[in-house]
Amino acid sequence: MLATDHTVRMRPVAGIDAETVRVRPVELRSNPAVPVKPAKSLPPAISAMDAKTVRHRIIDVAVKPLPSAIADRIPRTVAHRPSKWLAARVMLVLVLASMPILGISVDVFGLVSQSTTSIVVIALCAVLGAIITFAPHRIDMIVGRGLIAGMVACIVYDGARLFAVHVLGLMGDFIPVMGSWVTGEPDTAGSAAVGYVWRYIGDGGGLGVAFFVVAFALGIDRWSNTRAVLAAVTFAVFPTWAGLIATVALAPHGQEMMFPLNTATISITLIGHLIFGLVLGLAFLKAPRGGAHREWPWPPLLESVSVKRVRGKSS
């Protein structure tokens, strides 16, 4: 027999006493001249307490983030297209996100007062909040990230704009006037506070939500970092900045209600929107993008269109 200094633990067999039986090997005494090789140690015992079941390991793989090289090749889609209910939900988000900024143009053109628009926006926010509470969906994370990103981008934009307003004196501050449009009251300190709150949450946050939802729907999250940021900057310039300038220029009382169009105001607002788009694009890069990490549950529209074109040419 082979000799070793290690104690070998044997597992109990069903029906035998549960105590561990320790067996010490007997040394080979018949021929001590024969060299004795040490026996290989047994692998460590695996108990039910320290071992993970197959189910646990699958959960670990699903929860832990995958490397980008692997995750980008795994589409995280649950359906080929959204249901009618989910499509209506996305449309509600887009309409609600665009109403605060469009309410300015509607009011300046004298169609609907912004105080009326604000009531509709608040009511729709309540409806959307109830939907998110009782029927949450994966896209709610995109909406939340877009709201925060738009607010932060608007604050950074206002840092440059307020410097030009209060330090350089190149243009006036029309945000307090917009606050009076929302409250329906004269230009006071309270309406100015409402104007800035409405600007950050409604205008900036709404634009952020609109860009995030449209970007994920089109598949911009699968683009390179440079192209994604350029897409955000383009969105901030056109249609956002272009729509603002068009409203001031085309409305009968646009320059009287908002600000006069001159080199200073056009330059300041353009630079501000470029800053807004840059910050919004950089925030978009921080969101889970591409492959298994993306939270948009449907195939990108641009890829679907390109696939249909390729199939049409091949047929």
Coordinates of C-alpha atoms in Angstrom, one line a residue:
M1 CA 0.0 0.0 0.0
L2 CA 1.0 3.6 -0.5
A3 CA 1.8 5.7 2.5
T4 CA 0.9 9.4 3.1
D5 CA 0.9 11.8 6.0
H6 CA -2.5 13.2 5.0
T7 CA -5.7 12.1 6.7
V8 CA -8.3 11.0 4.2
R9 CA -11.9 11.9 5.1
M10 CA -14.6 9.6 3.8
R11 CA -18.2 10.7 3.2
P12 CA -20.9 8.8 5.2
V13 CA -23.2 6.6 3.2
A14 CA -26.9 6.7 3.6
G15 CA -28.0 4.4 6.3
I16 CA -24.7 4.6 8.2
D17 CA -23.8 6.8 11.1
A18 CA -23.3 10.4 10.0
E19 CA -20.0 10.9 11.8
T20 CA -16.9 11.2 9.7
V21 CA -14.8 8.1 9.5
R22 CA -11.1 8.9 9.6
V23 CA -8.8 6.2 8.2
R24 CA -5.1 6.6 8.5
P25 CA -3.2 4.6 5.9
V26 CA -0.9 1.9 7.1
E27 CA 2.8 2.2 6.2
L28 CA 4.3 -0.5 4.0
R29 CA 6.5 -2.4 6.4
S30 CA 7.2 -5.6 4.3
N31 CA 9.8 -4.0 2.0
P32 CA 11.0 -0.7 3.4
A33 CA 13.6 -0.4 0.6
V34 CA 10.9 0.3 -2.0
P35 CA 10.5 4.0 -2.4
V36 CA 7.1 5.2 -1.6
K37 CA 5.5 8.0 -3.6
P38 CA 3.1 10.3 -1.8
A39 CA -0.5 9.9 -2.9
K40 CA -2.3 12.7 -4.6
S41 CA -4.4 14.8 -2.3
L42 CA -8.1 14.6 -2.9
P43 CA -10.0 17.6 -4.3
P44 CA -11.7 19.7 -1.6
A45 CA -15.1 18.6 -0.7
I46 CA -18.0 20.7 -2.0
S47 CA -20.9 21.1 0.3
A48 CA -24.4 22.4 -0.3
M49 CA -23.6 25.5 1.7
D50 CA -20.7 26.9 -0.3
A51 CA -21.6 25.8 -3.8
K52 CA -23.8 27.7 -6.2
T53 CA -26.5 25.9 -8.0
V54 CA -26.9 26.3 -11.8
R55 CA -29.8 28.7 -11.2
H56 CA -27.6 30.9 -9.0
R57 CA -24.9 31.0 -11.6
I58 CA -27.3 32.0 -14.4
I59 CA -28.6 34.8 -12.2
D60 CA -25.1 36.0 -11.6
V61 CA -24.4 36.1 -15.4
A62 CA -27.6 38.0 -16.0
V63 CA -27.1 40.5 -13.2
K64 CA -23.4 41.2 -13.6
P65 CA -22.5 43.5 -16.5
L66 CA -20.9 41.8 -19.4
P67 CA -17.8 43.2 -21.2
S68 CA -18.6 45.6 -23.9
A69 CA -17.1 43.4 -26.6
I70 CA -19.6 40.7 -25.7
A71 CA -22.6 42.8 -24.7
D72 CA -22.6 44.7 -27.9
R73 CA -23.3 41.5 -29.8
I74 CA -26.2 40.5 -27.6
P75 CA -29.4 42.3 -28.6
R76 CA -31.6 43.0 -25.5
T77 CA -34.9 43.0 -27.3
V78 CA -38.1 41.4 -26.1
A79 CA -40.2 42.0 -29.2
H80 CA -39.9 42.9 -32.8
R81 CA -42.2 45.9 -32.3
P82 CA -43.9 47.6 -29.4
S83 CA -47.6 46.9 -28.8
K84 CA -50.2 49.6 -29.4
W85 CA -50.3 50.3 -25.7
L86 CA -46.5 50.9 -25.4
A87 CA -46.5 52.9 -28.6
A88 CA -49.2 55.2 -27.2
R89 CA -47.2 55.4 -24.0
V90 CA -44.1 56.6 -25.9
M91 CA -46.1 59.1 -27.9
L92 CA -47.5 60.5 -24.6
V93 CA -44.0 60.9 -23.3
L94 CA -42.9 62.7 -26.5
V95 CA -45.9 65.0 -26.5
L96 CA -45.5 65.9 -22.8
A97 CA -41.8 66.5 -23.3
S98 CA -42.3 68.9 -26.2
M99 CA -45.3 70.8 -24.9
P100 CA -43.4 73.2 -22.5
I101 CA -41.1 74.5 -25.3
L102 CA -43.8 74.5 -27.9
G103 CA -46.1 76.4 -25.5
I104 CA -43.7 79.4 -25.8
S105 CA -44.2 79.6 -29.6
V106 CA -48.0 79.0 -29.3
D107 CA -48.3 81.9 -26.8
V108 CA -46.1 84.3 -28.7
F109 CA -48.2 83.7 -31.9
G110 CA -51.3 84.4 -29.8
L111 CA -52.9 81.0 -30.3
V112 CA -53.1 79.6 -26.7
S113 CA -51.8 81.2 -23.6
Q114 CA -49.0 79.4 -21.8
S115 CA -51.1 79.4 -18.5
T116 CA -53.5 77.1 -20.3
T117 CA -50.7 75.0 -21.7
S118 CA -49.1 74.7 -18.2
I119 CA -52.4 73.3 -16.8
V120 CA -52.5 70.7 -19.6
V121 CA -48.9 69.8 -19.0
I122 CA -49.4 69.3 -15.2
A123 CA -52.5 67.1 -15.9
L124 CA -50.5 64.9 -18.4
C125 CA -47.7 64.7 -15.9
A126 CA -50.1 63.3 -13.3
V127 CA -51.4 60.7 -15.9
L128 CA -47.8 59.7 -16.8
G129 CA -46.8 59.5 -13.1
A130 CA -49.7 57.1 -12.4
I131 CA -48.8 55.0 -15.4
I132 CA -45.2 54.8 -14.3
T133 CA -46.3 53.9 -10.7
F134 CA -48.8 51.2 -11.5
A135 CA -47.3 49.9 -14.8
P136 CA -43.5 50.5 -14.8
H137 CA -41.6 49.7 -17.9
R138 CA -37.9 49.6 -18.9
I139 CA -38.2 52.8 -20.9
D140 CA -39.0 54.7 -17.7
M141 CA -35.2 54.7 -16.9
I142 CA -34.6 56.4 -20.2
V143 CA -37.2 59.1 -19.4
G144 CA -35.7 59.7 -16.0
R145 CA -32.1 60.0 -17.3
G146 CA -33.2 62.3 -20.1
L147 CA -35.0 64.6 -17.6
I148 CA -32.0 64.9 -15.4
A149 CA -29.6 65.4 -18.3
G150 CA -31.7 68.1 -19.8
M151 CA -32.0 70.0 -16.5
V152 CA -28.2 69.8 -16.0
A153 CA -27.5 71.0 -19.6
C154 CA -30.0 73.9 -19.1
I155 CA -28.3 75.0 -15.9
V156 CA -24.9 75.0 -17.6
Y157 CA -26.4 76.9 -20.6
D158 CA -27.8 79.5 -18.2
G159 CA -24.4 80.0 -16.6
A160 CA -23.2 81.4 -20.0
R161 CA -26.4 83.2 -20.7
L162 CA -26.7 85.0 -17.4
F163 CA -23.1 86.1 -17.6
A164 CA -23.9 87.8 -20.9
V165 CA -27.1 89.3 -19.4
H166 CA -25.9 90.5 -16.0
V167 CA -22.2 91.0 -16.4
L168 CA -21.8 92.0 -20.1
G169 CA -25.2 93.5 -20.4
L170 CA -25.6 92.3 -24.0
M171 CA -29.3 91.3 -23.7
G172 CA -32.2 91.3 -21.3
D173 CA -33.5 88.3 -19.3
F174 CA -36.8 87.2 -20.7
I175 CA -37.2 84.2 -18.4
P176 CA -39.1 86.1 -15.7
V177 CA -41.5 87.3 -18.4
M178 CA -42.1 83.7 -19.4
G179 CA -42.9 83.0 -15.8
S180 CA -45.6 85.6 -15.8
W181 CA -47.0 83.8 -18.9
V182 CA -47.2 80.5 -16.9
T183 CA -48.8 82.1 -13.8
G184 CA -51.0 84.5 -15.7
E185 CA -49.9 87.3 -13.3
P186 CA -47.7 90.4 -13.7
D187 CA -43.9 90.2 -13.8
T188 CA -43.0 89.7 -10.1
A189 CA -40.4 87.9 -8.1
G190 CA -42.8 84.9 -7.7
S191 CA -43.4 84.7 -11.4
A192 CA -39.6 85.0 -12.1
A193 CA -39.1 82.0 -9.8
V194 CA -41.8 80.1 -11.6
G195 CA -40.2 81.0 -14.9
Y196 CA -36.9 79.5 -13.9
V197 CA -38.4 76.4 -12.4
W198 CA -40.5 75.9 -15.5
R199 CA -37.4 76.5 -17.7
Y200 CA -35.2 73.9 -16.0
I201 CA -37.9 71.2 -15.5
G202 CA -40.2 71.9 -18.4
D203 CA -38.0 73.3 -21.2
G204 CA -34.6 71.8 -20.4
G205 CA -35.9 68.5 -18.9
G206 CA -38.4 68.1 -21.6
L207 CA -35.8 68.6 -24.4
G208 CA -33.6 66.1 -22.6
V209 CA -36.4 63.5 -22.5
A210 CA -37.3 64.1 -26.1
F211 CA -33.7 63.6 -27.3
F212 CA -33.1 60.5 -25.2
V213 CA -36.3 58.8 -26.4
V214 CA -35.8 59.7 -30.0
A215 CA -32.1 58.8 -29.9
F216 CA -32.8 55.3 -28.5
A217 CA -35.7 54.8 -30.9
L218 CA -33.4 55.6 -33.9
G219 CA -30.4 53.6 -32.6
I220 CA -28.1 56.6 -32.0
D221 CA -26.9 54.8 -28.8
R222 CA -25.1 52.4 -31.1
W223 CA -23.2 55.1 -32.8
S224 CA -19.7 56.2 -31.9
N225 CA -19.2 58.7 -29.0
T226 CA -18.4 61.5 -31.4
R227 CA -21.3 60.9 -33.6
A228 CA -23.7 60.6 -30.7
V229 CA -22.5 63.9 -29.2
L230 CA -22.8 65.6 -32.6
A231 CA -26.4 64.3 -32.9
A232 CA -27.2 66.0 -29.5
V233 CA -25.6 69.3 -30.6
T234 CA -27.5 69.1 -33.9
F235 CA -30.7 68.6 -32.0
A236 CA -30.0 71.6 -29.8
V237 CA -29.4 73.8 -32.9
F238 CA -32.0 72.5 -35.1
P239 CA -34.9 72.4 -34.4
T240 CA -34.5 73.9 -30.9
W241 CA -32.5 77.1 -31.5
A242 CA -33.8 77.5 -35.0
G243 CA -37.4 77.2 -33.7
L244 CA -36.7 79.9 -31.1
I245 CA -35.3 82.3 -33.6
A246 CA -38.1 81.6 -36.1
T247 CA -40.7 82.3 -33.3
V248 CA -39.1 85.7 -32.5
A249 CA -38.7 86.6 -36.1
L250 CA -42.0 85.5 -37.5
A251 CA -44.4 86.2 -34.7
P252 CA -46.1 89.7 -35.0
H253 CA -44.9 90.7 -31.5
G254 CA -42.1 88.2 -31.1
Q255 CA -39.3 90.7 -30.5
E256 CA -41.5 92.8 -28.1
M257 CA -42.5 89.8 -26.0
M258 CA -39.1 88.0 -25.9
F259 CA -35.9 89.8 -27.1
P260 CA -34.8 91.9 -30.1
L261 CA -33.0 90.1 -32.9
N262 CA -29.4 91.5 -33.3
T263 CA -25.9 90.1 -33.6
A264 CA -25.5 89.9 -29.8
T265 CA -28.8 88.0 -29.1
I266 CA -28.4 85.6 -32.0
S267 CA -24.8 84.8 -31.0
I268 CA -25.5 84.4 -27.3
T269 CA -28.5 82.1 -27.8
L270 CA -26.6 80.1 -30.4
I271 CA -23.6 79.6 -28.2
G272 CA -25.9 78.7 -25.3
H273 CA -27.7 76.1 -27.3
L274 CA -24.4 74.7 -28.5
I275 CA -23.4 74.3 -24.8
F276 CA -26.7 72.7 -24.1
G277 CA -26.3 70.2 -26.8
L278 CA -22.7 69.4 -25.8
V279 CA -23.6 68.7 -22.2
L280 CA -26.7 66.7 -23.2
G281 CA -24.6 64.6 -25.5
L282 CA -22.0 63.9 -22.9
A283 CA -24.7 62.9 -20.5
F284 CA -26.1 60.6 -23.1
L285 CA -22.8 58.8 -23.3
K286 CA -23.1 57.9 -19.6
A287 CA -26.4 56.1 -20.2
P288 CA -26.3 52.3 -20.8
R289 CA -25.9 52.1 -24.6
G290 CA -25.7 49.3 -27.1
G291 CA -26.1 45.5 -26.9
A292 CA -27.3 43.9 -23.7
H293 CA -26.9 47.1 -21.7
R294 CA -29.4 49.2 -23.6
E295 CA -32.8 49.7 -22.0
W296 CA -34.7 50.4 -25.3
P297 CA -36.5 47.1 -25.8
W298 CA -37.2 47.3 -29.5
P299 CA -34.9 47.2 -32.6
P300 CA -33.6 50.6 -33.7
L301 CA -35.7 52.2 -36.5
L302 CA -32.7 53.1 -38.6
E303 CA -31.4 49.5 -38.6
S304 CA -34.9 48.2 -39.4
V305 CA -35.1 50.6 -42.4
S306 CA -31.7 49.6 -43.6
V307 CA -32.5 45.9 -43.4
K308 CA -35.7 46.4 -45.4
R309 CA -33.7 48.3 -48.1
V310 CA -31.1 45.5 -48.3
R311 CA -33.9 42.9 -48.6
G312 CA -35.6 45.0 -51.2
K313 CA -32.5 45.2 -53.3
S314 CA -31.6 41.5 -52.9
S315 CA -35.1 40.5 -54.0

